[in-house]
Coordinates of C-alpha atoms and ligand atoms in Angstrom, one line a residue:
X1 CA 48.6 51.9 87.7
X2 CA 52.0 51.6 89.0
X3 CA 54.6 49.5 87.4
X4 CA 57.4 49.4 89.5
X5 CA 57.4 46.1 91.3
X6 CA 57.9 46.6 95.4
X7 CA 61.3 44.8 96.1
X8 CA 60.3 41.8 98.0
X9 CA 58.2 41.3 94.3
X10 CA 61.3 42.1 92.4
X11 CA 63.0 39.3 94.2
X12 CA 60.6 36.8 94.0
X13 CA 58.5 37.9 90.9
X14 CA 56.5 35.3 89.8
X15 CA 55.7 32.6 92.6
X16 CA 53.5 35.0 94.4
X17 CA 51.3 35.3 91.3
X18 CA 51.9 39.3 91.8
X19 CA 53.1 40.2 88.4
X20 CA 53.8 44.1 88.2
X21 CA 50.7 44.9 86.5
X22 CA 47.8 43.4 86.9
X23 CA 46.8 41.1 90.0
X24 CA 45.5 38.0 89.4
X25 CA 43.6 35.6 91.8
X26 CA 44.4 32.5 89.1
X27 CA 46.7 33.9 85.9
X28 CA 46.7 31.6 83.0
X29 CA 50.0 31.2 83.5
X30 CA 52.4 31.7 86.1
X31 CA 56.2 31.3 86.3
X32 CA 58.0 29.4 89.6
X33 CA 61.3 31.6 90.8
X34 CA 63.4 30.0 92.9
X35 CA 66.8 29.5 94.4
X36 CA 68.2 27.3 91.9
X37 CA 67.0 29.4 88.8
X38 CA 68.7 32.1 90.6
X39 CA 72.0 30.4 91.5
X40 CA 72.7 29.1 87.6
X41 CA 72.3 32.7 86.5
X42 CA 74.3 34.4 89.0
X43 CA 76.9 31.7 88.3
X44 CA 77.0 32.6 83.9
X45 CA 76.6 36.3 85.1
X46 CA 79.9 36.3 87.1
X47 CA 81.2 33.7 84.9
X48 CA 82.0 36.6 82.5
X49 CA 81.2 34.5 79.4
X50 CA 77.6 35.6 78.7
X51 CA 77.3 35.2 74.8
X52 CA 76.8 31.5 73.1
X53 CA 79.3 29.5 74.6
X54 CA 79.6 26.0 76.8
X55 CA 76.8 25.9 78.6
X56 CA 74.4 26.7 75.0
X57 CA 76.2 23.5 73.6
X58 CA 75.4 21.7 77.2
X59 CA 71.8 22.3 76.6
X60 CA 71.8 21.5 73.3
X61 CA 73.2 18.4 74.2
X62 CA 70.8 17.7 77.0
X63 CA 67.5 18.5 74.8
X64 CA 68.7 16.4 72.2
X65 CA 69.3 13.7 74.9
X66 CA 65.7 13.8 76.3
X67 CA 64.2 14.1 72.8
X68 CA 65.9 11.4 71.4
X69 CA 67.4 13.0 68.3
X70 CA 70.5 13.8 67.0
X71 CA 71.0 16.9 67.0
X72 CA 70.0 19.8 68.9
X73 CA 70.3 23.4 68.1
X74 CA 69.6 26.6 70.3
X75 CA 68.5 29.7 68.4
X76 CA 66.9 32.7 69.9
X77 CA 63.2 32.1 69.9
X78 CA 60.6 29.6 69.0
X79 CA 59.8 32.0 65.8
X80 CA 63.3 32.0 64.6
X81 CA 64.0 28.5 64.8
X82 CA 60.6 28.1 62.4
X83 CA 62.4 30.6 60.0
X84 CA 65.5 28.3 60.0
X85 CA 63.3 25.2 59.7
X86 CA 61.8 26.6 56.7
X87 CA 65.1 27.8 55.2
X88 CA 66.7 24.8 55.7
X89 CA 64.4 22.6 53.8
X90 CA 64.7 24.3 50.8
X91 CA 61.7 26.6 51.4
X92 CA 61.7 29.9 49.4
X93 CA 59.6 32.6 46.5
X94 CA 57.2 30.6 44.8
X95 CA 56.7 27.8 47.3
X96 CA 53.7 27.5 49.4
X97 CA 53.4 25.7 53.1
X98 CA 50.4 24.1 54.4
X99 CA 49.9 25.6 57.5
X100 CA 46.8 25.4 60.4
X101 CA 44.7 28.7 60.6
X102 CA 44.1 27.8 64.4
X103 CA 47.8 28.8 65.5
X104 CA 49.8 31.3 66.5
X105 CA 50.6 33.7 63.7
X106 CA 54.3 33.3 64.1
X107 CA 54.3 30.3 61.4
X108 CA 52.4 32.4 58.9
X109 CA 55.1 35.1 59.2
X110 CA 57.8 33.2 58.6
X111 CA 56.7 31.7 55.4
X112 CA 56.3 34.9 54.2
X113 CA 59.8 35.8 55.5
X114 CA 61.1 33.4 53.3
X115 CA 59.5 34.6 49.9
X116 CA 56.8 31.5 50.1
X117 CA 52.8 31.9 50.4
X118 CA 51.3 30.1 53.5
X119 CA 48.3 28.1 52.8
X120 CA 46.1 27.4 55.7
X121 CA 44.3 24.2 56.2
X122 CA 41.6 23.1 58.4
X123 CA 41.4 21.4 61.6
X124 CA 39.6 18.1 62.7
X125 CA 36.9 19.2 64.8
X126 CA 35.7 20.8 68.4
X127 CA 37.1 17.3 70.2
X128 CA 40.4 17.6 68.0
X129 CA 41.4 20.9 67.3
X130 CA 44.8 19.6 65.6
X131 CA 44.8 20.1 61.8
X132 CA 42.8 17.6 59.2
X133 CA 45.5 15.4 57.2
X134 CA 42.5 15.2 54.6
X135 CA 42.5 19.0 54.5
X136 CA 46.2 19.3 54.1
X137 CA 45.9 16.9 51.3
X138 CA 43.4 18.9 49.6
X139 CA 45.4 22.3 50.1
X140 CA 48.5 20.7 48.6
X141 CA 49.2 22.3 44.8
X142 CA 52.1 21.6 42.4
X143 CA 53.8 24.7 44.5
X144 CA 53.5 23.1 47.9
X145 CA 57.1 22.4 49.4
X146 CA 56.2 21.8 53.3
X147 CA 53.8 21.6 55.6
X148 CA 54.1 23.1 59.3
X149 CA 52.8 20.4 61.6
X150 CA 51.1 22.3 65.2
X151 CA 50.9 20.0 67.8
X152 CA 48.0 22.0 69.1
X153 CA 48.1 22.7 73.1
X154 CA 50.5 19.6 73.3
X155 CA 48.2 17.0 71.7
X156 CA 50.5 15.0 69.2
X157 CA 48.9 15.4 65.7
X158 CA 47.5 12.2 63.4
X159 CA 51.5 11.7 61.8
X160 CA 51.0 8.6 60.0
X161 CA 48.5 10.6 58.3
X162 CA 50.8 13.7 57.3
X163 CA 54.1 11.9 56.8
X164 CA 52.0 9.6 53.9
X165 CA 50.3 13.3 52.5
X166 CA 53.8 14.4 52.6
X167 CA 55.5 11.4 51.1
X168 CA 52.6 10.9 48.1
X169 CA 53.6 15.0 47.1
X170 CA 57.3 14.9 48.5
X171 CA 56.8 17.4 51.0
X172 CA 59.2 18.3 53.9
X173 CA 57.4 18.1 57.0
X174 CA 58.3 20.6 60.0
X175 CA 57.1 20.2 63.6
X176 CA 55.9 23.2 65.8
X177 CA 56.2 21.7 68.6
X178 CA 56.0 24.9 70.6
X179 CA 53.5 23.3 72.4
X180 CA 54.5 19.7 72.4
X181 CA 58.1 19.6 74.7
X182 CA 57.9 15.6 76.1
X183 CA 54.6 14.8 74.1
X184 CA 55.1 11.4 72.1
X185 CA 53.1 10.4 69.6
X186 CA 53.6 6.4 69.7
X187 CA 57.6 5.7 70.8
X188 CA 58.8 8.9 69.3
X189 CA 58.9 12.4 70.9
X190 CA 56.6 15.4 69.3
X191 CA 59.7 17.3 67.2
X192 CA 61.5 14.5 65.8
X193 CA 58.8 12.6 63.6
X194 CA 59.1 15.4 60.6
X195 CA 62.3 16.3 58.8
X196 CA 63.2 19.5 61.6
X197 CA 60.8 20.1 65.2
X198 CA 60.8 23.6 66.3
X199 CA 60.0 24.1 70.3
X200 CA 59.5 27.9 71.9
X201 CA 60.7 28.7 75.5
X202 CA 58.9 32.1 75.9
X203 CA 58.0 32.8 79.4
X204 CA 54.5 31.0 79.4
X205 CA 55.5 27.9 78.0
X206 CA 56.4 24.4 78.8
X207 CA 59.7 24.8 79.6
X208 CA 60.3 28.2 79.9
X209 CA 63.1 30.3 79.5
X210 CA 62.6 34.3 78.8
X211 CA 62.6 34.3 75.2
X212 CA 64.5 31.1 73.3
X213 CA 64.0 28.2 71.3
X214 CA 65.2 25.5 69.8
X215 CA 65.3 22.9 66.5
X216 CA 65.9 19.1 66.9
X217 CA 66.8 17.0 63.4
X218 CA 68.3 13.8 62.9
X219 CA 69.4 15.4 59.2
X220 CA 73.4 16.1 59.2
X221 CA 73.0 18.5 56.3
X222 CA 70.0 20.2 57.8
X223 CA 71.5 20.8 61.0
X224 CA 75.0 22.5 59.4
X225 CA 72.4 24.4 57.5
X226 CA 70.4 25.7 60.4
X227 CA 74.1 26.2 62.5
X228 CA 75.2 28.4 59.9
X229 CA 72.3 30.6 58.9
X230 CA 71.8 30.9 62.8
X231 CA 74.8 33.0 63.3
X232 CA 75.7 34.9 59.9
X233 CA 76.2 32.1 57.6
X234 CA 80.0 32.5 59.1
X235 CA 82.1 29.1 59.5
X236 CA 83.0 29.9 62.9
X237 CA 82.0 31.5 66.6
X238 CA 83.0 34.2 68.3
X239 CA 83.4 30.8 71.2
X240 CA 85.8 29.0 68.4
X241 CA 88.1 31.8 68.5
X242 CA 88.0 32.3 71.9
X243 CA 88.6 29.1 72.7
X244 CA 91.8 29.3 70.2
X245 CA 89.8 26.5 67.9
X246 CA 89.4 28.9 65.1
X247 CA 91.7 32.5 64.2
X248 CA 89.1 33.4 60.9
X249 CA 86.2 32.7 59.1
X250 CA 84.0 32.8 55.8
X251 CA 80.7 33.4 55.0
X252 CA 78.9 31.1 53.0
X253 CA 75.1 31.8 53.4
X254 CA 73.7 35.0 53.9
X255 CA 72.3 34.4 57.6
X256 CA 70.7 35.9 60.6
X257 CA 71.8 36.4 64.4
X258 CA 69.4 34.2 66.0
X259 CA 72.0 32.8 68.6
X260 CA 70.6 32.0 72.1
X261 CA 72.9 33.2 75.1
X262 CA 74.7 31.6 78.2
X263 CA 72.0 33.6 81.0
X264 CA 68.7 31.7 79.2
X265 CA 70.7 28.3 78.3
X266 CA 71.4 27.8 82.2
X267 CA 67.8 28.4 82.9
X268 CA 66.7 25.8 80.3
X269 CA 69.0 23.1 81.8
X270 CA 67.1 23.7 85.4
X271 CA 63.6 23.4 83.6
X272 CA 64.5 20.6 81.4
X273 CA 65.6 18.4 83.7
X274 CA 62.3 19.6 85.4
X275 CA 59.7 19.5 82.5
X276 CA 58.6 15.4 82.7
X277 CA 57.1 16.5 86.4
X278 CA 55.7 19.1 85.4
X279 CA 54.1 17.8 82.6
X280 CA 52.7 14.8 84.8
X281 CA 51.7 18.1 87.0
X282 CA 50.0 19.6 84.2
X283 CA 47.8 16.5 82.8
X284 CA 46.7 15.7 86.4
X285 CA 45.4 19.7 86.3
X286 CA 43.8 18.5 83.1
X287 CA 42.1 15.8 84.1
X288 CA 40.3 17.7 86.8
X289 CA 39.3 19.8 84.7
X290 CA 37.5 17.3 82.4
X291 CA 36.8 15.6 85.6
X292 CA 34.2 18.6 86.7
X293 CA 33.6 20.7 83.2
X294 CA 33.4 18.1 80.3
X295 CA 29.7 17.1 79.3
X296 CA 28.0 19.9 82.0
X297 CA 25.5 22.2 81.0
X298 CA 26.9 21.8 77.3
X299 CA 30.5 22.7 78.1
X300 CA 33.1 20.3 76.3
X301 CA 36.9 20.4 76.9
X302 CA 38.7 19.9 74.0
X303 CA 40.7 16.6 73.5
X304 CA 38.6 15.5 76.5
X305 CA 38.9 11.7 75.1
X306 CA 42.5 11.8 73.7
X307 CA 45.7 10.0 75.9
X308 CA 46.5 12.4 78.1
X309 CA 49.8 10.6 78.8
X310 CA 50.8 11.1 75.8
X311 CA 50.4 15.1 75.4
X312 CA 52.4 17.7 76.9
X313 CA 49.5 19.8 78.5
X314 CA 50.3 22.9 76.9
X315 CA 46.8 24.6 77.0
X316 CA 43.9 23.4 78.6
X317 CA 41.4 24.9 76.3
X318 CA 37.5 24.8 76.5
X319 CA 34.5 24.7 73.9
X320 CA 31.3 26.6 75.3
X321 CA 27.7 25.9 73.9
X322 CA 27.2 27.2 70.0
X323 CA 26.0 30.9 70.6
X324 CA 26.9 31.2 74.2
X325 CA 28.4 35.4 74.3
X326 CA 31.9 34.8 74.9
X327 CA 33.0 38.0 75.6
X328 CA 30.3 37.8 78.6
X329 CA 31.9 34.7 79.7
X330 CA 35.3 35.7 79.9
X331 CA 34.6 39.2 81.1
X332 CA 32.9 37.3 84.1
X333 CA 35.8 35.4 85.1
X334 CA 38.1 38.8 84.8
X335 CA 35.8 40.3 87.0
X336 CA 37.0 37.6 89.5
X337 CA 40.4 37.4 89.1
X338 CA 40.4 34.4 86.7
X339 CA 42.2 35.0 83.8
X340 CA 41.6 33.8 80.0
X341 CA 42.8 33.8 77.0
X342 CA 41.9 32.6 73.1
X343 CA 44.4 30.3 71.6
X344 CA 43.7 31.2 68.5
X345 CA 42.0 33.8 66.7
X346 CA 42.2 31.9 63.2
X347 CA 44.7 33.6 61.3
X348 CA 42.8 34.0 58.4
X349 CA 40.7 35.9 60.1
X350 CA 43.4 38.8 61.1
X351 CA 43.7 41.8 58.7
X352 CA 46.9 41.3 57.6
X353 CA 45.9 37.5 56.5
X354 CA 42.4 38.0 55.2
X355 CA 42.5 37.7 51.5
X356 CA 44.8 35.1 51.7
X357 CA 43.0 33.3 54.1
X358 CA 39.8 34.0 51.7
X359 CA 41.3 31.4 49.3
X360 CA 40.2 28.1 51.0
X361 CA 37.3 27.3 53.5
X362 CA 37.5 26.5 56.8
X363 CA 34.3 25.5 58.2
X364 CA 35.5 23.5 60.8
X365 CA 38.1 26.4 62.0
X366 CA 35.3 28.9 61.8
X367 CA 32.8 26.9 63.6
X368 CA 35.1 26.7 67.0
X369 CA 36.5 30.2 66.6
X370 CA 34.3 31.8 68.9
X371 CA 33.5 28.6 71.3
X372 CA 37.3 28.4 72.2
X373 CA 38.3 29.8 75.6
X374 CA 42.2 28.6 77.3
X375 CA 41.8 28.4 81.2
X376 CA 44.8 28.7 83.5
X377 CA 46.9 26.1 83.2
X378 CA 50.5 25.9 85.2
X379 CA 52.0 22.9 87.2
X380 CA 51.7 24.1 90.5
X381 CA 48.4 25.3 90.6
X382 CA 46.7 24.3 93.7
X383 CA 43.3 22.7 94.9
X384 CA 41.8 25.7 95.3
X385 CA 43.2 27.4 92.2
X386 CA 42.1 24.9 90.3
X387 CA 38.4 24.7 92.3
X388 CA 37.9 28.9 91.8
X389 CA 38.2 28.1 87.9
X390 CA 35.9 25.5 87.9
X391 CA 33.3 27.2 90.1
X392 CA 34.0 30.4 88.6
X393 CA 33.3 28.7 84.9
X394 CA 29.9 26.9 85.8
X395 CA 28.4 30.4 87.5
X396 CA 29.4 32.1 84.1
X397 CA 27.5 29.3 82.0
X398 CA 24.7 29.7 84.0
X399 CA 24.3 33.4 84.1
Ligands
PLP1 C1 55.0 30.5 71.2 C2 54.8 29.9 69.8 C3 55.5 30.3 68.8 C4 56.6 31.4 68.8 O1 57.6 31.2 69.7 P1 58.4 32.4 70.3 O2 59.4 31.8 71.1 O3 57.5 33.3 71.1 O4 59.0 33.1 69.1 C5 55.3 29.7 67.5 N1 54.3 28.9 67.4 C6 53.5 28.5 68.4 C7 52.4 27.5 68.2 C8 53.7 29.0 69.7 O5 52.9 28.7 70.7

């Protein structure tokens, strides 16, 4: 199988759903290319300032903007800014944060990273796959110094529920809001309920930017904390002394490179300012979806009777009948070109994580595990996109 892109591809990589490898008839997820994305990095490239720098702070400023918080701070992907999160509210050896098995592993690592044990909790239920305030309660322990909040697929978790578990044990509450860019939960945006939100901007996400990410707090003392342990606990930038606003510096925490750079901030600004549209683009895709799979031959979609206006779309994920062979199902779909994925395998079920993971019951992780499959899911899929999955998923059921 060749991997060299032909040029025209190189050029235009992603609108023509022909990535390099593998051709896909509908991919789960597909990036748009265009002239502006392509004008805002040429500009940074020739610009000859390609490190951290204006244009970082300018979409700093603008996410914090849209988000309504304070302060806004860039870092180099969703996973780091989840290790500053963690850092910055005190979390460390001994500790333990409540986290959801049903996630992406990235939150598990971190706690580890920072000396502290994660404890996974449950999740509602097949209709809600966002995780059980009644089981986070029950996971808490006198060790338990945060919990790491997953708005699962965009759906904004139950927060009055977590910010009183958190307030009855004086926990610090993060948001992954990897998921969640522009969801609200009531008035507020899905990042800046908890102490510190985390969002991702990896290729296949909301607002996409290569690899990047970002933290929002309205916390003064958390945010110089998560400024300086993003670029070696130093005082200044490289961009102060350029600029002439700094000659020196000390160090005063012992932190990490996890700046983002100029090329991926000016791609950010373009997607930001597009991401309410395509959002909007996203829960229309939704809604067909539940429109022509929810309730038939016992397929459910999950958070089929939640707001949809109020959830960013991330993942529009399906439940298939107890005991239906889900390997079978997806392999069907593969065979035509639809592609699938699982969001998640539980991580208590992965090697690394199994006898930790041993330490509390899930039953209500377990029983979705293998029911869960993610169809495609991008703003501009079309009619007939959208139509192939649906057709495509009723022939598997009924096979
Ligand atoms: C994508 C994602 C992350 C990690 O973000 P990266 O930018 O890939 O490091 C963490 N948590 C969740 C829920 C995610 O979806």
């Amino acid at each position: 199988m060749t991997i060299t892109p032909r040029l025209d591809e190189r050029q235009r990589p992603a609108a023509g759903k022909n990535g390099p490898e593998m051709s896909w008839q509908v991919p789960l997820s597909d990036l748009l290319v265009d002239d502006e994305i392509e004008t805002v990095v040429r500009n940074v490239v020739r610009s000859g300032w390609w490190s951290m720098g204006a244009g970082v702070a300018a979409f700093e400023d603008e996410f914090a903007d849209f988000c309504g918080a304070k302060t806004a701070l860039a870092v180099t992907n969703g996973t780091a800014a989840l290790h500053l999160a963690l850092l910055a509210v005190g979390v460390g050896p001994e500790d333990e944060v409540i986290v959801p098995s049903l996630n992406f592993v990235a939150a598990a690592n971190v706690i580890g990273h920072t000396g502290a044990t994660p404890v996974f909790c449950d999740i509602r239920g097949g209709e809600d796959l966002n995780m059980d305030p009644e089981d986070v309660e029950a996971a808490v322990t006198p060790r338990t110094r945060a919990i790491i909040v997953l708005h699962y697929g965009g759906h904004p978790c139950d927060m009055e529920a977590i910010l009183e578990v958190a307030a009855r044990h004086d926990l610090a509450v993060v948001e992954d809001a990897a998921h969640a860019p522009g969801a609200r939960w009531r008035d507020q945006m899905c990042g800046t309920i908890g102490n510190v939100g985390c969002f991702s901007f990896f290729s296949n996400k909301n607002l996409p930017t290569g690899e990047g990410g970002m933290l929002v707090t309205d916390d003064g003392d958390l945010a110089d904390r998560i400024r300086r342990l993003r670029s070696h606990g130093m005082t200044t930038l490289t961009w102060d002394r350029h600029r002439g606003h700094a000659s020196s510096y000390d160090v005063v925490a012992q932190g990490f490179n996890y700046r983002l750079d100029e090329m991926r901030a000016a791609i950010g600004r373009v997607e930001l300012g597009r991401l309410r549209e395509r959002n909007a683009a996203r829960a229309r895709i939704v809604n067909r979806y539940r429109a022509e799979l929810h309730g038939v031959r016992g397929v459910q979609m999950a958070f089929a009777s939640a707001d949809g206006n109020s959830s960013a779309h991330h993942l529009a994920v399906l439940l298939l009948p107890e005991g239906h062979d889900r390997d079978a199902f997806r392999g069907f779909l593969t065979s035509r070109g639809i592609q699938t994925s699982v969001h998640y395998p539980p991580i208590h079920t992965f090697s690394y994580y199994r006898t930790l993971g041993a330490r509390r019951k899930l039953p209500a992780t377990d029983a979705v595990a293998d029911r869960i499959v993610t169809l495609p899911l991008y703003p501009h899929m079309t009619d007939r996109d959208i139509a192939a999955v649906t057709e495509c998923v009723l022939r598997a059921i009924t096979r």
